XYZ file of C-alpha atoms in Angstrom:
734
model
C -14.207 84.038 56.134
C -12.589 83.128 59.464
C -9.993 80.260 59.172
C -10.523 77.040 61.141
C -8.044 76.068 63.852
C -7.068 72.417 63.404
C -5.346 72.195 66.754
C -1.766 72.157 65.619
C 0.839 74.799 64.704
C 0.413 76.092 61.175
C -3.287 75.291 61.123
C -4.920 74.145 57.897
C -1.841 74.621 55.766
C 0.136 72.334 58.020
C -2.513 69.616 57.764
C -2.558 69.980 53.989
C 1.206 69.560 53.809
C 1.136 66.539 56.088
C -1.663 64.829 54.130
C 0.150 65.481 50.851
C 3.272 63.869 52.276
C 1.237 60.892 53.525
C -0.344 60.405 50.089
C 3.069 60.417 48.431
C 4.385 57.857 50.926
C 1.396 55.583 50.404
C 1.713 55.833 46.623
C 5.403 54.909 46.721
C 4.466 51.365 47.770
C 6.027 48.854 50.097
C 9.026 48.232 47.895
C 10.235 51.838 48.316
C 10.585 51.473 52.101
C 11.177 54.589 54.202
C 9.297 56.083 57.135
C 5.847 57.752 57.021
C 5.525 61.519 57.618
C 6.510 62.567 61.198
C 3.047 63.710 62.131
C 1.766 60.106 62.118
C 3.975 59.403 65.121
C 1.902 61.877 67.074
C -1.240 59.768 66.453
C -0.570 55.996 66.905
C -3.826 55.006 65.234
C -2.910 57.119 62.235
C 0.483 55.388 61.935
C -1.095 51.903 62.068
C -3.759 52.830 59.525
C -1.160 54.321 57.188
C 0.870 51.106 57.266
C -2.219 48.973 56.495
C -3.298 51.221 53.640
C 0.182 51.135 52.135
C 0.316 47.293 52.317
C -3.084 46.942 50.657
C -2.150 49.320 47.866
C 1.085 47.391 47.260
C -0.704 44.048 47.105
C -3.268 45.460 44.727
C -0.538 46.759 42.474
C 1.156 43.374 42.307
C -2.133 41.627 41.628
C -2.933 44.095 38.901
C 0.466 43.477 37.329
C 0.018 39.667 37.453
C -3.469 40.016 36.011
C -2.082 42.056 33.134
C 0.550 39.388 32.408
C -2.091 36.642 32.512
C -4.367 38.578 30.166
C -1.447 39.093 27.779
C -0.660 35.356 27.768
C -4.291 34.379 27.165
C -4.623 36.933 24.378
C -1.592 35.573 22.486
C -2.145 31.837 22.881
C -2.876 30.069 19.555
C -5.722 28.198 21.270
C -9.257 29.484 21.746
C -10.084 30.190 25.417
C -13.372 31.150 27.081
C -14.948 31.059 30.547
C -18.531 30.903 31.736
C -20.487 31.247 34.951
C -22.650 28.623 36.611
C -25.613 29.480 34.366
C -23.554 29.025 31.197
C -23.190 32.738 30.504
C -19.975 33.823 28.843
C -17.762 35.969 31.067
C -14.846 36.401 28.698
C -12.656 34.949 25.957
C -9.403 35.585 24.116
C -8.950 37.191 20.718
C -8.877 33.872 18.826
C -12.218 32.882 20.370
C -13.734 36.201 19.337
C -12.369 35.691 15.835
C -14.079 32.275 15.590
C -17.366 33.884 16.628
C -16.912 36.607 14.045
C -17.191 39.479 16.567
C -14.902 42.377 17.410
C -15.485 43.079 21.100
C -16.083 40.949 24.221
C -19.098 43.126 24.933
C -20.879 41.442 22.030
C -20.961 38.033 23.747
C -20.400 38.563 27.486
C -23.548 37.633 29.359
C -24.846 35.469 26.513
C -25.151 31.675 26.443
C -24.474 29.066 23.763
C -28.108 29.370 22.737
C -27.457 33.022 21.803
C -24.502 32.073 19.625
C -24.772 31.265 15.886
C -24.888 27.503 16.561
C -27.637 25.031 15.711
C -29.810 24.095 18.683
C -28.428 20.548 18.934
C -24.858 21.869 19.154
C -25.823 24.302 21.916
C -27.497 21.416 23.785
C -24.306 19.356 23.477
C -22.090 22.187 24.764
C -24.417 22.763 27.710
C -24.458 19.060 28.633
C -20.652 18.995 28.751
C -20.644 22.128 30.954
C -23.151 20.606 33.371
C -21.184 17.366 33.560
C -17.967 19.237 34.402
C -19.630 21.424 37.050
C -21.540 18.585 38.704
C -18.602 16.160 38.797
C -15.990 18.774 39.553
C -13.678 16.933 37.133
C -12.170 18.025 33.847
C -13.304 16.718 30.453
C -10.264 16.640 28.186
C -9.885 16.364 24.392
C -13.586 16.054 23.611
C -14.113 16.130 19.848
C -16.911 18.505 18.860
C -18.238 19.370 15.425
C -18.853 23.064 14.809
C -21.011 24.178 11.881
C -19.946 27.453 10.316
C -21.002 29.267 7.161
C -17.866 28.009 5.377
C -18.369 24.397 6.438
C -18.101 22.008 9.376
C -15.062 22.074 11.625
C -13.823 19.537 14.152
C -12.664 20.943 17.485
C -10.747 19.246 20.282
C -12.132 20.854 23.455
C -11.044 20.564 27.085
C -13.165 21.991 29.914
C -12.298 22.329 33.625
C -14.396 23.578 36.561
C -13.874 27.189 37.778
C -13.838 27.395 41.554
C -14.610 30.249 43.938
C -12.680 31.357 47.064
C -14.187 28.568 49.136
C -13.656 25.843 46.552
C -17.200 25.896 45.232
C -17.728 25.453 41.465
C -18.772 28.767 39.957
C -18.496 27.978 36.246
C -16.292 26.447 33.555
C -13.103 27.324 31.725
C -12.818 25.989 28.179
C -9.974 25.741 25.709
C -10.109 24.227 22.229
C -8.050 23.829 19.072
C -9.204 23.345 15.478
C -8.191 19.807 14.410
C -10.114 19.768 11.123
C -6.923 19.497 9.060
C -5.624 16.675 11.209
C -8.905 14.758 10.995
C -8.974 15.153 7.228
C -5.393 13.895 7.014
C -6.258 10.931 9.249
C -9.235 10.121 7.057
C -7.096 10.320 3.931
C -4.480 8.057 5.531
C -7.207 5.604 6.527
C -8.630 5.644 3.008
C -5.198 5.133 1.459
C -4.453 2.328 3.913
C -7.683 0.571 2.992
C -6.820 0.994 -0.685
C -3.339 -0.424 -0.120
C -4.852 -3.342 1.757
C -7.208 -3.934 -1.138
C -4.360 -3.781 -3.659
C -2.286 -6.101 -1.481
C -5.118 -8.624 -1.421
C -5.592 -8.303 -5.173
C -1.901 -8.923 -5.820
C -1.861 -11.863 -3.427
C -4.829 -13.317 -5.280
C -3.005 -12.584 -8.516
C -0.002 -14.556 -7.245
C -2.254 -17.460 -6.352
C -4.033 -17.430 -9.729
C -0.803 -17.185 -11.722
C 0.808 -19.911 -9.624
C -2.078 -22.284 -10.283
C -1.939 -21.485 -14.000
C 1.804 -22.173 -14.053
C 1.378 -25.506 -12.282
C -0.842 -26.925 -15.036
C 1.730 -26.954 -17.885
C 4.502 -27.837 -15.424
C 2.544 -30.880 -14.309
C 2.105 -31.885 -17.949
C 5.835 -31.517 -18.655
C 6.848 -33.486 -15.568
C 4.329 -36.212 -16.356
C 5.579 -36.667 -19.906
C 9.272 -36.574 -18.933
C 8.669 -39.113 -16.168
C 7.021 -41.357 -18.716
C 10.003 -41.054 -21.080
C 12.450 -41.842 -18.276
C 10.494 -44.950 -17.253
C 10.339 -46.232 -20.819
C 14.096 -45.771 -21.319
C 15.565 -45.710 -24.801
C 17.445 -42.425 -24.363
C 21.190 -42.403 -23.751
C 24.065 -39.975 -23.975
C 23.265 -36.367 -24.734
C 19.480 -36.897 -25.257
C 19.277 -38.434 -21.793
C 21.193 -35.497 -20.305
C 18.854 -33.105 -22.093
C 15.825 -34.881 -20.651
C 17.310 -34.841 -17.135
C 17.937 -31.118 -17.500
C 14.308 -30.627 -18.558
C 13.171 -32.511 -15.446
C 15.471 -30.593 -13.095
C 14.479 -27.179 -14.426
C 10.789 -28.047 -14.481
C 11.024 -29.060 -10.823
C 12.910 -25.866 -10.024
C 10.118 -23.896 -11.674
C 7.628 -25.880 -9.620
C 9.545 -25.002 -6.454
C 9.296 -21.272 -7.248
C 5.599 -21.685 -7.994
C 5.034 -23.521 -4.709
C 6.773 -20.691 -2.839
C 4.342 -18.256 -4.422
C 1.421 -20.460 -3.444
C 2.701 -20.659 0.134
C 2.804 -16.871 0.322
C -0.704 -16.630 -1.123
C -1.992 -19.153 1.444
C -0.300 -17.299 4.288
C -1.817 -14.027 3.114
C -5.254 -15.609 2.952
C -4.871 -17.241 6.378
C -5.264 -20.699 4.836
C -1.875 -22.053 5.891
C -2.079 -24.089 9.101
C 0.409 -26.233 10.984
C -0.194 -29.988 10.805
C 1.154 -31.039 14.193
C 2.594 -34.519 14.755
C 4.910 -36.134 17.281
C 8.291 -35.894 15.535
C 11.845 -36.855 16.413
C 13.273 -33.441 15.561
C 16.835 -34.636 16.184
C 16.504 -37.223 13.415
C 14.833 -34.671 11.156
C 17.723 -32.226 11.609
C 20.368 -34.922 11.089
C 18.791 -36.080 7.834
C 18.195 -32.551 6.584
C 21.744 -31.484 7.392
C 23.181 -34.574 5.685
C 21.966 -33.182 2.361
C 24.714 -30.571 2.611
C 27.607 -32.959 3.328
C 28.651 -33.183 -0.318
C 28.520 -29.409 -0.761
C 30.679 -28.978 2.342
C 33.208 -31.512 1.055
C 33.331 -30.023 -2.443
C 33.989 -26.565 -1.023
C 36.420 -27.745 1.674
C 34.173 -26.333 4.378
C 33.901 -27.345 8.024
C 30.289 -28.388 8.626
C 29.398 -29.420 12.180
C 26.040 -30.686 13.429
C 25.337 -30.941 17.164
C 22.025 -32.626 18.008
C 20.912 -34.929 20.828
C 20.389 -38.622 20.177
C 16.628 -38.079 20.277
C 14.380 -35.075 20.802
C 10.625 -35.436 20.457
C 8.468 -32.405 19.738
C 4.963 -31.782 18.447
C 5.557 -29.780 15.277
C 4.755 -29.726 11.581
C 7.666 -31.832 10.280
C 7.511 -30.564 6.706
C 7.530 -26.912 7.744
C 10.333 -27.402 10.265
C 12.396 -29.100 7.577
C 11.674 -26.219 5.203
C 12.964 -23.833 7.870
C 16.120 -25.927 8.315
C 16.810 -26.291 4.580
C 16.282 -22.573 3.937
C 18.626 -21.569 6.761
C 21.352 -24.058 5.807
C 21.131 -23.126 2.115
C 21.449 -19.484 3.115
C 24.485 -20.254 5.296
C 26.279 -22.224 2.563
C 25.519 -19.631 -0.093
C 27.060 -16.791 1.876
C 30.036 -18.671 3.331
C 33.263 -18.721 1.303
C 35.070 -21.877 0.255
C 36.990 -23.172 3.253
C 34.536 -21.504 5.623
C 32.504 -22.879 8.521
C 28.822 -23.712 9.043
C 27.473 -24.940 12.370
C 24.011 -26.396 13.088
C 22.815 -27.060 16.636
C 19.573 -28.337 18.201
C 18.734 -28.024 21.913
C 15.640 -27.981 24.131
C 14.661 -26.229 27.351
C 11.911 -24.200 29.034
C 9.296 -25.910 26.890
C 10.922 -24.872 23.603
C 13.221 -26.377 20.994
C 16.034 -24.164 19.746
C 17.601 -24.526 16.288
C 20.785 -22.543 15.611
C 22.527 -22.119 12.239
C 25.773 -20.115 12.177
C 28.137 -19.393 9.285
C 31.410 -17.612 8.537
C 30.055 -15.432 5.742
C 29.842 -11.621 5.671
C 27.045 -11.534 8.253
C 23.918 -9.378 8.179
C 24.303 -5.624 8.852
C 22.259 -4.428 11.823
C 20.252 -2.090 9.600
C 19.069 -5.019 7.443
C 18.259 -7.559 10.152
C 14.567 -6.745 10.321
C 14.194 -6.379 6.553
C 15.634 -9.754 5.526
C 12.640 -11.564 7.029
C 10.099 -9.348 5.254
C 8.288 -10.561 2.177
C 9.205 -8.882 -1.095
C 12.163 -7.112 0.509
C 15.520 -7.976 -1.033
C 19.049 -7.170 -0.121
C 20.746 -4.670 -2.381
C 20.813 -5.690 -6.021
C 24.403 -6.904 -6.236
C 23.922 -9.243 -3.295
C 20.603 -10.471 -4.651
C 22.021 -11.339 -8.052
C 25.141 -12.851 -6.547
C 23.170 -15.657 -4.953
C 19.966 -15.616 -6.999
C 16.578 -16.854 -5.887
C 13.278 -15.134 -5.284
C 14.200 -13.870 -1.838
C 11.341 -15.723 -0.159
C 13.408 -18.286 1.751
C 13.903 -16.349 4.980
C 10.437 -14.808 4.783
C 8.854 -18.263 4.557
C 11.089 -19.515 7.391
C 9.824 -16.724 9.622
C 6.204 -17.311 8.620
C 6.487 -21.038 9.382
C 8.135 -20.333 12.746
C 5.374 -17.889 13.693
C 2.785 -20.403 12.510
C 4.061 -22.626 15.334
C 3.869 -19.755 17.806
C 7.637 -19.414 17.661
C 10.076 -16.848 16.362
C 13.284 -16.457 14.364
C 16.068 -13.942 14.904
C 19.474 -13.095 13.470
C 22.667 -11.903 15.127
C 26.445 -12.210 14.889
C 28.023 -15.663 14.822
C 31.190 -16.389 16.843
C 33.010 -17.114 13.571
C 32.087 -13.667 12.262
C 29.122 -14.449 10.012
C 25.374 -14.647 10.590
C 23.737 -16.480 13.480
C 20.112 -17.542 12.942
C 18.125 -18.779 15.939
C 14.711 -20.466 15.670
C 12.667 -21.088 18.825
C 9.508 -23.222 18.654
C 7.179 -24.490 21.395
C 7.948 -28.139 22.080
C 4.259 -29.017 22.479
C 1.310 -28.261 20.232
C -1.393 -25.897 21.531
C -3.799 -27.485 23.999
C -6.597 -29.395 22.315
C -4.715 -29.867 19.031
C -5.357 -33.146 17.223
C -1.992 -34.686 16.350
C -1.478 -36.171 12.904
C 0.165 -39.582 12.436
C 3.897 -39.516 13.048
C 5.665 -37.904 10.084
C 8.411 -40.001 8.522
C 8.511 -38.802 4.890
C 11.287 -36.258 4.679
C 12.124 -34.247 1.583
C 15.557 -35.768 1.029
C 14.921 -36.152 -2.701
C 13.438 -32.715 -3.238
C 14.743 -31.425 -6.580
C 14.693 -27.813 -5.442
C 17.045 -28.761 -2.600
C 19.309 -30.596 -5.029
C 19.273 -27.548 -7.301
C 20.351 -25.399 -4.365
C 23.152 -27.823 -3.594
C 24.334 -27.811 -7.208
C 24.496 -24.023 -7.140
C 26.621 -24.201 -3.988
C 29.330 -26.319 -5.569
C 32.496 -24.519 -6.501
C 32.716 -24.458 -10.271
C 36.080 -23.365 -11.610
C 36.141 -22.663 -15.301
C 38.720 -24.550 -17.365
C 39.447 -25.192 -21.008
C 38.081 -28.565 -22.096
C 41.056 -30.821 -22.782
C 39.432 -32.921 -25.447
C 39.020 -29.987 -27.844
C 41.514 -29.556 -30.691
C 43.944 -26.765 -29.845
C 43.755 -25.144 -33.281
C 40.120 -24.142 -32.918
C 39.053 -20.642 -31.797
C 38.669 -20.287 -28.038
C 35.318 -19.073 -26.676
C 34.985 -18.100 -23.014
C 31.467 -18.703 -21.625
C 30.669 -16.583 -18.543
C 27.302 -17.583 -17.042
C 26.356 -17.926 -13.360
C 23.593 -20.499 -13.892
C 25.327 -23.925 -14.054
C 22.704 -25.454 -16.360
C 22.782 -22.542 -18.806
C 26.578 -22.467 -18.676
C 26.757 -26.153 -19.532
C 24.134 -25.828 -22.268
C 25.872 -22.935 -24.054
C 29.194 -24.767 -23.797
C 27.691 -27.921 -25.317
C 26.173 -25.989 -28.222
C 29.525 -24.403 -29.083
C 31.771 -27.371 -28.287
C 31.520 -28.949 -31.750
C 33.318 -26.042 -33.413
C 35.256 -24.254 -30.700
C 37.464 -24.753 -27.705
C 35.456 -23.784 -24.617
C 36.460 -22.223 -21.319
C 33.866 -21.540 -18.638
C 33.553 -19.083 -15.767
C 30.669 -18.496 -13.399
C 30.757 -14.773 -12.672
C 32.309 -11.588 -14.006
C 35.339 -11.665 -11.725
C 36.245 -15.214 -12.791
C 35.535 -14.274 -16.390
C 37.900 -11.294 -16.319
C 40.678 -13.353 -14.738
C 40.298 -16.126 -17.325
C 40.143 -13.632 -20.199
C 43.421 -12.105 -18.998
C 45.060 -15.523 -18.771
C 43.633 -17.183 -21.915
C 43.093 -14.283 -24.391
C 39.987 -15.902 -25.960
C 38.745 -15.179 -29.458
C 35.256 -14.398 -28.124
C 33.524 -13.965 -24.775
C 29.872 -15.013 -24.400
C 28.574 -13.574 -21.135
C 25.327 -13.319 -19.214
C 24.299 -9.815 -18.106
C 22.983 -10.395 -14.580
C 25.725 -12.227 -12.666
C 27.294 -12.351 -9.206
C 30.071 -10.015 -8.103
C 30.507 -8.437 -11.548
C 27.645 -8.069 -14.033
C 28.058 -8.524 -17.777
C 28.157 -4.818 -18.622
C 30.754 -4.285 -15.880
C 32.829 -7.103 -17.358
C 32.709 -5.394 -20.764
C 33.832 -2.100 -19.209
C 36.762 -3.851 -17.512
C 37.776 -5.526 -20.784
C 37.653 -2.245 -22.689
C 39.814 -0.593 -20.027
C 42.561 -3.195 -20.579
C 44.598 -2.430 -23.736
C 45.476 -6.110 -24.123
C 41.787 -7.157 -24.129
C 40.188 -4.098 -25.699
C 39.780 -5.842 -29.046
C 38.191 -9.018 -27.683
C 34.599 -9.226 -28.980
C 31.852 -9.773 -26.407
C 28.372 -11.153 -26.963
C 25.913 -10.712 -24.082
C 22.977 -12.945 -23.166
C 20.013 -11.085 -21.694
C 16.419 -11.795 -20.742
C 15.425 -8.131 -21.056
C 13.970 -7.175 -24.417
C 13.473 -3.405 -24.070
C 15.231 -0.908 -26.309
C 16.797 0.901 -23.367
C 18.669 -2.226 -22.284
C 19.762 -2.977 -25.839
C 21.276 0.476 -26.301
C 22.962 0.313 -22.891
C 24.616 -3.007 -23.760
C 25.954 -1.719 -27.059
C 27.139 1.527 -25.500
C 29.067 -0.470 -22.913
C 31.219 -1.854 -25.725
C 29.558 -5.184 -26.467
C 29.590 -6.252 -30.114
C 26.351 -8.240 -30.058
C 23.630 -9.590 -27.798
C 21.211 -12.524 -27.859
C 17.785 -12.462 -26.248
C 16.731 -15.339 -23.999
C 15.259 -17.698 -24.932
C 17.252 -18.293 -28.098
C 17.640 -21.174 -30.514
C 20.983 -22.939 -30.888
C 21.251 -22.034 -34.579
C 21.009 -18.308 -33.801
C 23.709 -18.547 -31.144
C 26.024 -20.502 -33.450
C 25.516 -18.045 -36.308
C 26.230 -14.966 -34.191
C 29.247 -16.574 -32.530
C 30.601 -17.606 -35.940
C 30.278 -14.074 -37.316
C 32.074 -12.506 -34.353
C 34.883 -15.082 -34.287
C 35.436 -14.712 -38.046
C 35.568 -10.938 -37.711
C 37.991 -11.252 -34.776
C 40.307 -13.549 -36.750
C 40.188 -11.148 -39.712
C 41.029 -8.205 -37.466
C 43.939 -10.152 -35.981
C 45.336 -10.789 -39.473
C 44.851 -7.143 -40.383
C 46.560 -6.090 -37.169
C 49.611 -8.168 -38.046
C 49.675 -6.520 -41.463
C 49.377 -3.066 -39.951
C 52.101 -3.694 -37.384
C 54.552 -4.194 -40.249
C 53.740 -0.766 -41.680
C 54.783 2.659 -40.444
C 53.734 4.072 -37.104
C 51.403 6.542 -38.813
C 49.446 3.735 -40.412
C 49.193 1.966 -37.036
C 47.784 5.104 -35.452
C 45.375 5.538 -38.338
C 44.145 1.939 -38.100
C 43.588 2.273 -34.354
C 41.626 5.457 -34.897
C 39.549 3.870 -37.665
C 38.773 0.875 -35.424
C 37.736 3.166 -32.574
C 35.580 5.328 -34.825
C 33.963 2.219 -36.289
C 32.878 1.049 -32.840
C 31.539 4.495 -32.031
C 29.656 4.597 -35.337
C 28.148 1.146 -34.751
C 26.912 2.191 -31.329
C 25.593 5.508 -32.654
C 23.717 3.842 -35.519
C 22.085 1.430 -33.094
C 21.144 4.312 -30.787
C 19.410 6.174 -33.619
C 17.006 3.258 -34.153
C 15.395 3.481 -30.720
C 13.355 6.137 -28.969
C 14.740 8.422 -26.289
C 15.101 6.683 -22.985
C 11.997 7.027 -20.889
C 12.369 8.179 -17.277
C 12.006 5.251 -14.958
C 9.032 5.337 -12.650
C 9.231 4.020 -9.117
C 7.334 0.782 -8.654
C 5.897 -0.693 -5.492
C 7.558 -3.524 -3.580
C 5.428 -6.263 -5.000
C 5.940 -4.975 -8.538
C 9.702 -5.250 -8.008
C 9.132 -8.721 -6.627
C 7.130 -9.694 -9.727
C 10.012 -8.566 -11.896
C 12.453 -10.652 -9.870
C 10.209 -13.714 -9.866
C 9.645 -13.401 -13.607
C 13.397 -13.419 -14.174
C 13.900 -16.377 -11.849
C 11.145 -18.279 -13.668
C 12.470 -17.335 -17.071
C 16.002 -18.698 -16.578
C 15.111 -22.363 -15.935
C 12.283 -22.068 -18.456
C 14.751 -20.952 -21.130
C 16.988 -23.942 -20.413
C 13.968 -26.237 -20.447
C 12.849 -24.915 -23.852
C 16.305 -25.246 -25.364
C 16.622 -28.884 -24.313
C 13.110 -29.596 -25.596
C 14.061 -28.091 -28.955
C 17.019 -30.447 -29.240
C 14.947 -33.439 -28.177
C 12.203 -32.477 -30.643
C 14.659 -32.288 -33.532
C 15.886 -35.776 -32.706
C 12.264 -36.956 -32.450
C 11.638 -35.739 -35.986
C 14.582 -37.702 -37.331
C 13.871 -41.261 -36.396
C 12.960 -41.627 -32.748
C 9.385 -42.465 -33.594
C 5.918 -40.897 -33.730
C 5.178 -41.553 -30.036
C 8.220 -39.620 -28.854
C 7.478 -36.894 -31.386
C 3.950 -36.590 -29.961
C 5.287 -36.352 -26.413
C 7.779 -33.706 -27.499
C 5.033 -31.647 -29.136
C 2.935 -31.763 -25.958
C 5.835 -30.731 -23.751
C 6.891 -27.991 -26.169
C 3.344 -26.611 -26.230
C 3.225 -26.657 -22.424
C 6.592 -24.899 -22.212
C 5.396 -22.280 -24.695
C 2.325 -21.685 -22.564
C 4.561 -21.238 -19.520
C 6.736 -18.796 -21.425
C 3.724 -16.756 -22.515
C 2.489 -16.531 -18.918
C 5.887 -15.382 -17.676
C 5.967 -12.771 -20.446
C 2.498 -11.671 -19.333
C 3.910 -11.209 -15.824
C 6.693 -9.036 -17.211
C 4.209 -7.055 -19.275
C 2.094 -6.521 -16.159
C 5.192 -5.175 -14.387
C 5.866 -2.761 -17.244
C 2.261 -1.548 -17.195
C 2.284 -0.951 -13.436
C 5.645 0.837 -13.469
C 4.678 2.976 -16.463
C 7.304 1.429 -18.732
C 5.072 -0.218 -21.323
C 5.649 1.196 -24.772
C 3.143 1.172 -27.577
C 3.696 1.483 -31.302
C 0.694 2.854 -33.177
C 0.075 1.368 -36.600
C -2.958 0.893 -38.850
C -4.579 -2.526 -38.412
C -7.444 -4.461 -39.930
C -9.704 -5.049 -36.911
C -11.857 -7.568 -38.766
C -8.870 -9.697 -39.714
C -7.402 -9.422 -36.218
C -10.629 -10.603 -34.561
C -10.896 -13.468 -37.045
C -7.320 -14.565 -36.291
C -7.923 -14.517 -32.527
C -11.156 -16.495 -32.861
C -9.460 -19.036 -35.086
C -6.645 -19.487 -32.579
C -9.068 -20.094 -29.710
C -11.186 -22.432 -31.800
C -8.103 -24.555 -32.424
C -7.410 -24.598 -28.681
C -10.989 -25.588 -27.914
């Protein structure tokens, strides 16, 4: 076959070589650079076309690379992604979307609509409506919750859809992305359910507080009524009169605790309202602050009050005074002897501003929000150091907020705490004002009790006691209980008193008493810590210690004996029991002292032997006591209000114990000549006190049940006899 002449040297072979070179140059892309084959220079159109082709191929290559990266990103996203056309037909989706549909290849769903998917018809309708809304509005629909039914159950999806636009900006379909939030929704539902349950329990406990408080008020009212009657009639002098006054004071203190509980219950129920009246707040603050003048003088403290001559405001006078008393009591409690307390009242910008500052330890920043919360206490040592139910600051905040005001705490210039209360100076518009309030709580027994607790009480040996008698050191932080125990023992012993563990240890070191009678829960140093300190001192190691405790569980009893205490007495106790136990310990101590003198005269070996025997005897006594109780049960965490119930029960039990003890002494005198009328009154008050004690014990039992610490002892019983006894008891009550 004759070859074709292509019009250039070399003919067809030359053209083939040139075209091959051109193809290689085009394939190398724009990034490679370089010049095209020389033959293109001979044909200008060819050179221009070659450049255009090469640019297009380069752009296509870059686009293809970017598309591959985008596809890789979409395929590996944890979300489900899909896209549709204008008619709702699927055009693609990532691997996670295919997995949700239960298919292997995009070919199985591309071109299909939601109506072709394994969804119920109503779900497909919903999906289509969302698509139409997005395409018609041209706006995205974000985080739409959708329920998807699948063979293994219903799932909740959070879906976002955006419009897909063409080259000219027209909407050509939708792009969707969703995530499975079923787990999150279930968790939210569980949290909501638990929250509702907690709210229900909170309401039940608040109602429980209210019910118990009302039940406690009934016997307290009876006791106060009878004691008031006895005081009016007179006839009691000396120690009986002091006993009766102590009954009155402790009954009123109990009533104060009960009223605090009722206030909290009313606040929880939304039944506490402010009774607004036009009040001279300056006078109110002056009178309220004057209650603390004696405490300031006794403790050599600087107490300054800065108030204007007159300042009228529309407030609830009783609640404002409660705020003031609570803040001042708090300031005096935490300030040391010789410290400073400052109270100031100002007005401005439509508000009155009450400031109370002290020179105590202050409030750490981390605790400043917590101290105003109900049922939240400072750490245990601080709580026991100053006592109380811990509701004072919480009630102050509630009363301030009831006025539309607020209370805050910061650092005082003198280094302690600075409390600031701000209240609107005028009542809310339209409020009916009550008659001007003039009755202030200057004779409130709870306030007087607070003031008594503030007084510095330095333990001393009573001078009037014969020096030859054994010396007993009483360490008790409650002034009334301290005085009562001292009076019981004063007929047969010399008495020294201290009001916390630190004072007790110092006095024991100085006085070397024959016996120490100590409370367990005390400020600064608890009773068991005092025992440990005594046992660590060789000069005091042999001093017997008897502890007073309100806790009756076996775990506490073993712990006290293991700490080195020789004996313990449960509150409430009778005077005869205390005297008998004290007598036994003092006699044993005196006998050991005589034996020690004998042993000291013998050889060193005998002294070592006696010391070892004494130590082994203590260990044996503790071990024998430990054998009699069950293994300690692991403590279960209790909720805040359960802890609060425990604290309140203890705070109620202390004055109640003192009240019962004084009633016992008065009752014994009533049986020996005071007369049938007094004896009848004593029986009524004793019965009321016993009812109070049973209710407080029921509170403690409730706490043990809720915290999992209630112990049971199984034993055979006669159910018929038990029911008959219960019925007989209630018939007598009826």
